[in-house]
Short mmCIF file of C-alpha atoms in Angstrom, two decimals:
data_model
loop_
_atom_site.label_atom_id
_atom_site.label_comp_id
_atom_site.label_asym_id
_atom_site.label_seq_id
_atom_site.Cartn_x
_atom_site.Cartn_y
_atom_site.Cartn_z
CA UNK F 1 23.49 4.87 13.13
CA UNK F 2 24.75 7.91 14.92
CA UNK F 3 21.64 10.27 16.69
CA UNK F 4 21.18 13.75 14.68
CA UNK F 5 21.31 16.26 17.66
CA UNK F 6 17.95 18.17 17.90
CA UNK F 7 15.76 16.33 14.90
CA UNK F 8 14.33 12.91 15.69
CA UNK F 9 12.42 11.28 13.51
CA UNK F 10 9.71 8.61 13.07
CA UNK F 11 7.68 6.81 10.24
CA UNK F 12 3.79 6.85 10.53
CA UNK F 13 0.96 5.15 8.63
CA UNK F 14 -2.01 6.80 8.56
CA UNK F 15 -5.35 6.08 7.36
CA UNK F 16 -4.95 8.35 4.25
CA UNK F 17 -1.69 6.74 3.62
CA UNK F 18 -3.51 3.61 3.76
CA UNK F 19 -5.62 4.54 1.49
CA UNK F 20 -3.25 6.44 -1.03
CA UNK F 21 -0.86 3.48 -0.40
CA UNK F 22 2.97 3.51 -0.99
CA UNK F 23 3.61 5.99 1.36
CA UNK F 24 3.87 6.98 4.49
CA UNK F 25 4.99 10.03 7.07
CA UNK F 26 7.92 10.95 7.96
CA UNK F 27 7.46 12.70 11.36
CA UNK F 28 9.82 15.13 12.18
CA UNK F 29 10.17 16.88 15.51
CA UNK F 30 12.68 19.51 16.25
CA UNK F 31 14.50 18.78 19.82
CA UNK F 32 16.49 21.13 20.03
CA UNK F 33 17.07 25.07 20.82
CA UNK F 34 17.55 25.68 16.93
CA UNK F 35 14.86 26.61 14.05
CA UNK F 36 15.53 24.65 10.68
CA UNK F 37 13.64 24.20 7.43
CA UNK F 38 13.55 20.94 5.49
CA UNK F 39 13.55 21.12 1.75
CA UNK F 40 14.21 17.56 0.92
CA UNK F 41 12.80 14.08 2.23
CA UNK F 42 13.74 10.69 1.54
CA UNK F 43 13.19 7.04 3.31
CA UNK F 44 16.64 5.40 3.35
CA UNK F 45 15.87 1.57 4.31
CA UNK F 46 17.56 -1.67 3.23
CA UNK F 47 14.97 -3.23 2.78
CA UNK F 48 13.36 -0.81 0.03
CA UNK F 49 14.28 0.22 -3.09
CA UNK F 50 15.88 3.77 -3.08
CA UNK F 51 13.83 6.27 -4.25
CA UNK F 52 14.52 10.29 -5.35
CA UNK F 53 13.74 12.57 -2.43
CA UNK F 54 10.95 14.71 -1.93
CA UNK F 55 10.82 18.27 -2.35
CA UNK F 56 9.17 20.01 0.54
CA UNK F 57 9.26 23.27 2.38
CA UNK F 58 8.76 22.32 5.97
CA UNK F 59 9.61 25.17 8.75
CA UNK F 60 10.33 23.57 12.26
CA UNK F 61 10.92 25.62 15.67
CA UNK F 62 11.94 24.40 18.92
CA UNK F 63 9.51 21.55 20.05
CA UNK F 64 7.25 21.52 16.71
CA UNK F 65 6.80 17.94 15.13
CA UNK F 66 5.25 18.44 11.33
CA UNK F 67 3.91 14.81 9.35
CA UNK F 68 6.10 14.49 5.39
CA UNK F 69 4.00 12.95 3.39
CA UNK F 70 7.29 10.47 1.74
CA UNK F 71 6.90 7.40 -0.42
CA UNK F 72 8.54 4.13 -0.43
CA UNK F 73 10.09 1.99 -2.70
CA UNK F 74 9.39 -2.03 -4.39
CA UNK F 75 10.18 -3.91 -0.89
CA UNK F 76 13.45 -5.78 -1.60
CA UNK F 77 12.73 -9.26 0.49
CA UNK F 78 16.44 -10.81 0.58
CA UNK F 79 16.93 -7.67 2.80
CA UNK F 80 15.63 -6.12 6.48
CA UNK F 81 13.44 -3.11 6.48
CA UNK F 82 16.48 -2.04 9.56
CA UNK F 83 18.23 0.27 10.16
CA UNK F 84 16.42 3.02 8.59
CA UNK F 85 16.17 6.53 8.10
CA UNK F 86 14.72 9.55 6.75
CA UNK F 87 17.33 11.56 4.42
CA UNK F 88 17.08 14.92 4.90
CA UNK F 89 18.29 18.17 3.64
CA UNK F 90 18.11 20.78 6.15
CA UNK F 91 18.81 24.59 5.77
CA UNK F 92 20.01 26.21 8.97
CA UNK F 93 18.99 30.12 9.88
CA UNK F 94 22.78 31.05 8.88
CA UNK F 95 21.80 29.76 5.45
CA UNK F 96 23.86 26.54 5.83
CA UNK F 97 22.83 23.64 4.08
CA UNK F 98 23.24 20.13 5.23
CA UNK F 99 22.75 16.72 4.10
CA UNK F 100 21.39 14.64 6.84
CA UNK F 101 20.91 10.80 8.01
CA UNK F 102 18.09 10.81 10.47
CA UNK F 103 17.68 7.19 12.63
CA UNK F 104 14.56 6.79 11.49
CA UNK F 105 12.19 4.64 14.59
CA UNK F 106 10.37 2.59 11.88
CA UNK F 107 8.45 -0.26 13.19
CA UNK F 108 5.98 0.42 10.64
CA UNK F 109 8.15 0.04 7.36
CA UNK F 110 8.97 -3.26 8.81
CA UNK F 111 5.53 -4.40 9.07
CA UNK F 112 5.24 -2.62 5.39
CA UNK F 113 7.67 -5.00 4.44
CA UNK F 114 7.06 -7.92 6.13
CA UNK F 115 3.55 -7.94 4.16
CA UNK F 116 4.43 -6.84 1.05
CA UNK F 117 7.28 -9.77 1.25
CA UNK F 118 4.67 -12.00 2.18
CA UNK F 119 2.23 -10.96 -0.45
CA UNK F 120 5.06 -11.98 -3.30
CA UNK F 121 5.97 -15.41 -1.41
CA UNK F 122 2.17 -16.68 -2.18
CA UNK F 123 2.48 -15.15 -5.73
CA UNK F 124 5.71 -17.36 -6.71
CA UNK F 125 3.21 -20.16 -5.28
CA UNK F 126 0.15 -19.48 -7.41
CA UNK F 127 -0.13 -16.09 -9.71
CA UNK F 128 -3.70 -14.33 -9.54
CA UNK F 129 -5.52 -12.38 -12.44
CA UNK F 130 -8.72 -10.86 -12.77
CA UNK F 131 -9.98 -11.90 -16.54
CA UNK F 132 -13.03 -10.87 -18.67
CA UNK F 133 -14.64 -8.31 -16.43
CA UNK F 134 -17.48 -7.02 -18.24
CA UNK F 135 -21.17 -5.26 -17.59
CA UNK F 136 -23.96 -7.47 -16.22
CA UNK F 137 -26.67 -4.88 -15.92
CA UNK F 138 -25.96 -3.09 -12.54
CA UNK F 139 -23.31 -5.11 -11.90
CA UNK F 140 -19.66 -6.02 -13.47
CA UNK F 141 -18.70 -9.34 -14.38
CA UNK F 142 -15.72 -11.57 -14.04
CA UNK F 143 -13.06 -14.20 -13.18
CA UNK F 144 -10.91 -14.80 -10.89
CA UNK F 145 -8.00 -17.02 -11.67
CA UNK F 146 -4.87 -18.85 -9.84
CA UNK F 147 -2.58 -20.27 -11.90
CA UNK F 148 0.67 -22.06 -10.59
CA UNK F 149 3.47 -20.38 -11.22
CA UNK F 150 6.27 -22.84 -10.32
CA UNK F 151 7.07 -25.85 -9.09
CA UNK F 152 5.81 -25.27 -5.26
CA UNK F 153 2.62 -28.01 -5.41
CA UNK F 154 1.40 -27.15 -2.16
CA UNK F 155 -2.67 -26.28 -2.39
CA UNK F 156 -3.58 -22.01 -2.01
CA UNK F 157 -6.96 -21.28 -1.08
CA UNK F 158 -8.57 -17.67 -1.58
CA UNK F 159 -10.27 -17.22 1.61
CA UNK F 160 -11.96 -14.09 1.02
CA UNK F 161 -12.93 -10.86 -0.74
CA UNK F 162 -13.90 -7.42 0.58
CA UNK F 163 -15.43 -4.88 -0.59
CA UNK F 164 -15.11 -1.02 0.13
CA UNK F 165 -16.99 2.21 0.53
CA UNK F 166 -18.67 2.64 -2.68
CA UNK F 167 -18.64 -0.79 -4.09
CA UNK F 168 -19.94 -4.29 -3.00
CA UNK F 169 -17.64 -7.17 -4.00
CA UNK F 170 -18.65 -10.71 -4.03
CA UNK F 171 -17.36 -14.27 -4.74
CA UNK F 172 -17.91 -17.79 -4.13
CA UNK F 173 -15.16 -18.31 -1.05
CA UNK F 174 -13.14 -19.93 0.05
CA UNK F 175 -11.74 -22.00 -2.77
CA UNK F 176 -8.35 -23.76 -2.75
CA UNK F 177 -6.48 -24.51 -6.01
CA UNK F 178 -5.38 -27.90 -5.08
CA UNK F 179 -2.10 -29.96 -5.19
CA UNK F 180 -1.77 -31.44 -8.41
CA UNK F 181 -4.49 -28.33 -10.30
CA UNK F 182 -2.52 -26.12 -12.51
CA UNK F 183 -5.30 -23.25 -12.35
CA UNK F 184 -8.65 -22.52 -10.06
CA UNK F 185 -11.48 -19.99 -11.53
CA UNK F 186 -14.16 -18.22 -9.34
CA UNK F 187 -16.39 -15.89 -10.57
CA UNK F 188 -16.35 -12.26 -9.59
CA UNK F 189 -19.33 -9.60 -9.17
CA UNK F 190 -19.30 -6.00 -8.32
CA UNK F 191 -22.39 -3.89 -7.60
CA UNK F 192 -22.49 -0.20 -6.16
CA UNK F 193 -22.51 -0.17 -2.05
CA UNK F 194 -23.18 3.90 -2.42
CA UNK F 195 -24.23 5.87 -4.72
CA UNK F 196 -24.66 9.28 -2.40
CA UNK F 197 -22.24 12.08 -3.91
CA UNK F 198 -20.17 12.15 -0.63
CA UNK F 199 -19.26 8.79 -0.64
CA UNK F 200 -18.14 8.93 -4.61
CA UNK F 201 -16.21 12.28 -3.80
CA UNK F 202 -14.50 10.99 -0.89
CA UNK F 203 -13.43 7.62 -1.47
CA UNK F 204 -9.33 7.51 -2.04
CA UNK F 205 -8.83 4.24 -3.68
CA UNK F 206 -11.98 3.53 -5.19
CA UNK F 207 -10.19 0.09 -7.11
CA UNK F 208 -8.72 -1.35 -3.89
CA UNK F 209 -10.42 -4.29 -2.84
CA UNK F 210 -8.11 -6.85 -0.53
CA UNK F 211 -7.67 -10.85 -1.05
CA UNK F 212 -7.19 -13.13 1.41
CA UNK F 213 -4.46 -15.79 0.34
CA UNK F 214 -3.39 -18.58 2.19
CA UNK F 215 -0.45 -21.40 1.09
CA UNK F 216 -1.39 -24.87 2.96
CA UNK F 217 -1.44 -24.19 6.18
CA UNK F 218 0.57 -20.82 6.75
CA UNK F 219 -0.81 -17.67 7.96
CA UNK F 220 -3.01 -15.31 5.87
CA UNK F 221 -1.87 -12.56 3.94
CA UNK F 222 -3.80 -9.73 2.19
CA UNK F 223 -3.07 -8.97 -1.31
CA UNK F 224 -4.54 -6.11 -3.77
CA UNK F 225 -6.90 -7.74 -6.63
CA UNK F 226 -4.76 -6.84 -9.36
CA UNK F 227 -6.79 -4.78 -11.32
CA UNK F 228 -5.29 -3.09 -15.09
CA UNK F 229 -6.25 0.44 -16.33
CA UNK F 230 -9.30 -1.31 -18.37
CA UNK F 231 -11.28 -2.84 -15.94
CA UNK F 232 -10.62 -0.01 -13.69
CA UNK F 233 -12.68 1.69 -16.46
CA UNK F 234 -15.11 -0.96 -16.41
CA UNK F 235 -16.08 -0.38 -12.63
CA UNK F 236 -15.68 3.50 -13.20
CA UNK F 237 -18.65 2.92 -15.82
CA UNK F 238 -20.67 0.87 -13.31
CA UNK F 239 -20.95 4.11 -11.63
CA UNK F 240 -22.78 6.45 -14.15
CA UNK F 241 -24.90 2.93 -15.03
CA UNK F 242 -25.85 1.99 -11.30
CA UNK F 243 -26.15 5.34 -10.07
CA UNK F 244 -28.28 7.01 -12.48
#
């Protein structure tokens, strides 16, 4: 992919992406002599799904490098994360609009990729879902459950669960859903970590707590505990009961 002469770009995860999750930023930095503005911003990787570009209203000079916040699509694993780059629409001082292709240096949408791709190979192994969480005094309730979702028989333990800021989440781990076992069940419980006001205000992702999954005797991966709009509730509840 043919250079862009005087924009370079560059994707960067921060820790507020992190915790936002699905995006990341598209750094810009204007190398050249020339002032621009960006009004549009777009990933453009194979190995994501296309998304609409991003309005914006970004004002570069010579030498200034400004962060576009820019999300990313469903990771599309039959496909590389490379080449990529960030689709711009630039407006030049003369009024000139142009639709550009910037190479975009993205080591980090191909580690994006490579876990979210890794994430859905232990899924087509064994499916996880969260299942009757409920309130237990000051604390909420449930079930975790594996359930094998083809015909891959190798065993997949859940090594751990985390926590984060403002809640505490435990579990009886690890546990391996065997060959030959069609489901494994481990109870779940969530209590309140913090209750102080700055923690509750700050937190970004309040929901997010991360599974370790491991097939046999492969490497790790991290997955989100799939949690649906109800027993997001349920913890959001824990909060007024815990906290009072």
């Amino acid at each position: 992919m043919p250079a862009v002469p005087g924009i370079e770009a560059e994707a960067v995860e921060l820790r507020t992406d992190e915790a936002i999750g699905g995006q990341v930023q598209v750094r810009i930095t204007d190398t050249g002599t020339e002032a621009f503005t960006v009004t549009s911003v777009a990933i453009d990787s194979p190995g994501f799904a296309p998304l609409p570009d991003r309005a914006v209203t970004a004002a570069f000079a010579p030498g200034r490098t400004i962060d576009l916040p820019t999300p990313y699509g469903d990771a599309l694993c039959d496909r590389a994360a490379e080449p990529a780059a960030a689709r711009l629409t630039v407006v030049r001082p003369d009024g000139r609009t142009e639709a550009l292709r910037v190479p975009l240096a993205a080591e980090v949408l191909g580690r994006i990729h490579e876990e979210r791709c890794a994430v859905r190979a232990v899924l087509a192994v064994a499916d996880v879902t969260v299942d009757g969480l409920s309130p237990d005094g000051d604390a909420v309730t449930g079930t975790l459950t594996l359930a094998r979702a083809g015909d891959d028989d190798r065993p997949v333990t859940v090594t751990r669960l985390e926590g984060n800021v403002i809640y505490d989440a435990t579990a009886d781990l690890p546990r391996t859903l065997g060959a030959g076992e069609s489901t494994l069940e481990v109870g779940l419980e969530f209590t309140m970590a913090r209750c102080d006001a700055h923690a509750l205000a700050e937190v970004k992702q309040p929901h997010l707590f991360l599974l370790g999954l491991q097939v046999a005797d492969d490497h790790e991966v991290a997955a989100d505990l799939p949690l649906d709009e109800a027993q997001r509730d349920e913890l959001a509840a824990l909060i007024d009961r815990a906290c009072r």
